[in-house]
XYZ file of N, CA and C in Angstrom:
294
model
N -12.819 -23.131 0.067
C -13.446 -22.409 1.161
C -12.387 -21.814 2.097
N -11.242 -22.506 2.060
C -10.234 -22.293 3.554
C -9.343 -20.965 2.830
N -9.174 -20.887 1.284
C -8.577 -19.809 0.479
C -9.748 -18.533 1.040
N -10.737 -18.930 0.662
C -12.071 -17.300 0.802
C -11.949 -16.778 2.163
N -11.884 -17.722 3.163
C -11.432 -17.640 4.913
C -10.222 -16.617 4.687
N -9.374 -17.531 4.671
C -7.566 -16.522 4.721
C -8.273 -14.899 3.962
N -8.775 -15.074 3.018
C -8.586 -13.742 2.006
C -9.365 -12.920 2.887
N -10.761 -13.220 3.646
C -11.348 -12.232 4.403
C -10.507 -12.191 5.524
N -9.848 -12.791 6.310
C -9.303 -12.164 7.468
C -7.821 -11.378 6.924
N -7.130 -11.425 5.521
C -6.118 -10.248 5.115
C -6.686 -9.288 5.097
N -8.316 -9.381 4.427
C -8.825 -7.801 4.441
C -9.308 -7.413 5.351
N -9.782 -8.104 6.338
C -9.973 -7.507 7.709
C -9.175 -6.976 8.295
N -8.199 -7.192 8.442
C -6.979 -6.662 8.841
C -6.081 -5.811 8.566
N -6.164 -5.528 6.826
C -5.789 -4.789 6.609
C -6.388 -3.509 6.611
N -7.976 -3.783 6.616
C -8.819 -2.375 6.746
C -8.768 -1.879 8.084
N -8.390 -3.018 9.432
C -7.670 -2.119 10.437
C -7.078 -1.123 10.723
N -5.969 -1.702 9.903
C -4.627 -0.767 9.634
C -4.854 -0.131 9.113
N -5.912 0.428 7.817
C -5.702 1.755 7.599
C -6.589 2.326 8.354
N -7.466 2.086 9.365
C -8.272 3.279 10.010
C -7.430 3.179 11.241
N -6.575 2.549 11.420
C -5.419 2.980 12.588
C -4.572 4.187 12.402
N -4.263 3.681 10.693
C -3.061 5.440 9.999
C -4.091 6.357 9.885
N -5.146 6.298 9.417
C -6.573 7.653 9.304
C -6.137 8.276 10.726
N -6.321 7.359 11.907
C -6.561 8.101 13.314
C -5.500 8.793 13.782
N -4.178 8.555 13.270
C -3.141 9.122 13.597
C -2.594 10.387 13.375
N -3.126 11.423 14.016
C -2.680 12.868 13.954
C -1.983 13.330 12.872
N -0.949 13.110 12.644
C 0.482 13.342 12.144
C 0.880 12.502 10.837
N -0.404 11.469 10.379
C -0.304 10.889 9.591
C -0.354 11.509 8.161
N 0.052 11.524 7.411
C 0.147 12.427 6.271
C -0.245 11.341 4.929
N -1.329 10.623 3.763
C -1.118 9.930 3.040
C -0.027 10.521 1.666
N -0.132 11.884 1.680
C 1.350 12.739 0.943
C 2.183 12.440 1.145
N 2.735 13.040 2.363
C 3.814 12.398 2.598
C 4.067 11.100 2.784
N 3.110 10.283 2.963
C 3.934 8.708 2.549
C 4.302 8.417 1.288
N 2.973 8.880 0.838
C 3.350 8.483 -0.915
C 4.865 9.226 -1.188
N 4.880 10.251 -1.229
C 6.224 11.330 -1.221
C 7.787 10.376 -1.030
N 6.888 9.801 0.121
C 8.307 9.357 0.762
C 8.881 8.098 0.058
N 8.158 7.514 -0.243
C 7.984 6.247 -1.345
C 8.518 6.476 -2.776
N 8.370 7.672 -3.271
C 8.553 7.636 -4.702
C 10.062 8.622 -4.682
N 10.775 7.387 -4.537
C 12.252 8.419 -4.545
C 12.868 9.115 -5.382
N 12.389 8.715 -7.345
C 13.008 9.610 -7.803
C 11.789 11.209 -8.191
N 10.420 10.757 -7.194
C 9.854 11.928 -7.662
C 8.993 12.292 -8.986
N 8.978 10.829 -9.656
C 8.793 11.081 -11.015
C 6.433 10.986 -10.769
N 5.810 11.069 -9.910
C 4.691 10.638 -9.238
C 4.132 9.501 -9.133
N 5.574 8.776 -9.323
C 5.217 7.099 -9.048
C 5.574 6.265 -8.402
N 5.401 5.230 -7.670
C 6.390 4.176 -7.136
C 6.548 3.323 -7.911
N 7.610 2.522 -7.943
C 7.954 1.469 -8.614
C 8.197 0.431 -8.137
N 8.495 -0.574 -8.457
C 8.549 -2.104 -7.910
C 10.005 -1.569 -6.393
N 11.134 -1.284 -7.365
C 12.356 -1.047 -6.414
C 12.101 -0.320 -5.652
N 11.176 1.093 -5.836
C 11.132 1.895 -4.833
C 10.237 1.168 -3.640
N 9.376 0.380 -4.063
C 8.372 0.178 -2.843
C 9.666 -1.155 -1.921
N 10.389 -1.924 -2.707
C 11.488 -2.859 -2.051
C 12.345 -1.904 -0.678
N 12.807 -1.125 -1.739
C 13.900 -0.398 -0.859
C 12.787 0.449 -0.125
N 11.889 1.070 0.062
C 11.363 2.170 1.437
C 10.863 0.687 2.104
N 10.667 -0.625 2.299
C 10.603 -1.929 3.222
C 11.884 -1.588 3.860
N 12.454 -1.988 3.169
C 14.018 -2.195 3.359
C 14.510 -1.443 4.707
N 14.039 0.180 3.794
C 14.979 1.056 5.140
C 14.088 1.635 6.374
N 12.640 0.628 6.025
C 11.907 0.678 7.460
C 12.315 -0.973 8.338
N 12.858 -1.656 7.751
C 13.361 -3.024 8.414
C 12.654 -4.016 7.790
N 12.089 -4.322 6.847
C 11.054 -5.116 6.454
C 12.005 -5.643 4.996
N 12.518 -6.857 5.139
C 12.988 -7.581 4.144
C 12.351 -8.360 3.277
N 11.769 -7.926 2.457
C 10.823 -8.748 2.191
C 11.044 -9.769 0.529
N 10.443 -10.569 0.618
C 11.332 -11.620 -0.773
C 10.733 -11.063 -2.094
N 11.265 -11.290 -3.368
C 11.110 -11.048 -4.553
C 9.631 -10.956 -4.681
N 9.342 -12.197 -4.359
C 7.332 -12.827 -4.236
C 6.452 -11.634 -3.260
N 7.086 -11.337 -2.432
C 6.110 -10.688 -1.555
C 5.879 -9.087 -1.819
N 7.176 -8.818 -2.599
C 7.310 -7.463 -3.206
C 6.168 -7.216 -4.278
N 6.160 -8.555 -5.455
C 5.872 -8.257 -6.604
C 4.147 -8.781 -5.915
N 3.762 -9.528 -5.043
C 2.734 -9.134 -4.890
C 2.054 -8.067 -3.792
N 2.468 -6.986 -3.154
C 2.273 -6.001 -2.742
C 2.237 -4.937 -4.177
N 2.970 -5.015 -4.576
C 2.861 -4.100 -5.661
C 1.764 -4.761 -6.600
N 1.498 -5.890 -7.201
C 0.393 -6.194 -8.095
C -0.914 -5.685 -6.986
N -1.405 -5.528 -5.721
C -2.153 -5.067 -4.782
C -2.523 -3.549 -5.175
N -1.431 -3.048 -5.238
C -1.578 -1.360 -5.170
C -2.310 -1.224 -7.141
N -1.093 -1.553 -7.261
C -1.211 -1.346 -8.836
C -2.638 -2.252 -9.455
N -3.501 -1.225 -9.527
C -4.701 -1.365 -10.452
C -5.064 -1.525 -11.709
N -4.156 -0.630 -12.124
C -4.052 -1.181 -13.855
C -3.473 -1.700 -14.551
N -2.261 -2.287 -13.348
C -1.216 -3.313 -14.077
C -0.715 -2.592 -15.171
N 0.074 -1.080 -14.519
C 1.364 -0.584 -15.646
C 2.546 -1.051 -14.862
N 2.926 -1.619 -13.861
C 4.151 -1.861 -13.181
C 4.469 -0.868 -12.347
N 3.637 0.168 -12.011
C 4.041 1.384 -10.858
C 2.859 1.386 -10.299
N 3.282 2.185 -9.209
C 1.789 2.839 -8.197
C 1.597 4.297 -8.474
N 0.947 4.611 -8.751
C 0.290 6.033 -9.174
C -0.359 6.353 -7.538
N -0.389 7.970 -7.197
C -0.383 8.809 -6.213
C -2.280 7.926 -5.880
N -3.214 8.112 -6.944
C -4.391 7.770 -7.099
C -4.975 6.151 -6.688
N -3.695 5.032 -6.827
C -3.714 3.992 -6.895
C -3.169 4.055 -5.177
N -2.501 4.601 -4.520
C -1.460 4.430 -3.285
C -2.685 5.338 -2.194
N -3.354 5.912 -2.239
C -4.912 6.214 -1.611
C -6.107 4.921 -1.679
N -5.920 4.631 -2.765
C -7.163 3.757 -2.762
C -6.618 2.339 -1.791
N -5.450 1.869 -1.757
C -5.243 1.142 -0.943
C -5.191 1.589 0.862
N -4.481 2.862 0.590
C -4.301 3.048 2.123
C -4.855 3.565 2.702
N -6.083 4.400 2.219
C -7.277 5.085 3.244
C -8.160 3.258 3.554
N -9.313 3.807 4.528
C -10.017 3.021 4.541
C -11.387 2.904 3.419
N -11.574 2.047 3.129
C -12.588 1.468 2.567
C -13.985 2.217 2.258
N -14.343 2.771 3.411
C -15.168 3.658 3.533
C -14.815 5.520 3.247
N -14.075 5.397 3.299
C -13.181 6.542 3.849
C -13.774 7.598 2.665
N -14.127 8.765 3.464
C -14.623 10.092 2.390
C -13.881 10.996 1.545
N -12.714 10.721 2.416
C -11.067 11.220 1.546
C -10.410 10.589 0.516
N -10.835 9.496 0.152
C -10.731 8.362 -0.965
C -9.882 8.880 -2.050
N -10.257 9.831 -2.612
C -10.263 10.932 -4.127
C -10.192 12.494 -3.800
């Protein structure tokens, strides 16, 4: 029961945060993704999502990487696809989804 607790208040919280980035003028979900996929190839990868933490200040451990990325990644190929990196970061509801 105390696991189902924790898991609804991550997603509460995290569906915050994305209708906090929705509200933000200047927020671009392109350009994040963009900014994320450094060699451009339309994907992120495990390293790329490490290193754009990294050079926003966010150190984050082997574990916390590989499960942020198992999060995004839906079909479990080992990258985030442009399609997969929306569905996490809009909101839930969100009409811009697709």
């Amino acid at each position: 029961m105390r696991t189902f607790k924790v898991h609804c208040t991550v997603e509460e919280s995290a569906e915050l945060l994305r209708k906090r980035l929705q509200r933000r003028p200047n927020f671009s979900v392109h350009d994040a993704f963009v900014a994320c996929d450094a060699d451009k190839n339309g994907y992120i990868t495990r390293d790329e999502f490490k290193n754009i933490l990294k050079e926003y200040g966010f150190y984050a451990t082997d574990n916390e990487v590989t499960w942020l990325v198992d999060r995004y990644d839906k079909n479990h190929d080992g990258r985030i696809s442009y399609s997969e990196f929306i569905d996490e970061i809009m909101p839930k509801g969100s009409p811009t989804r697709r």
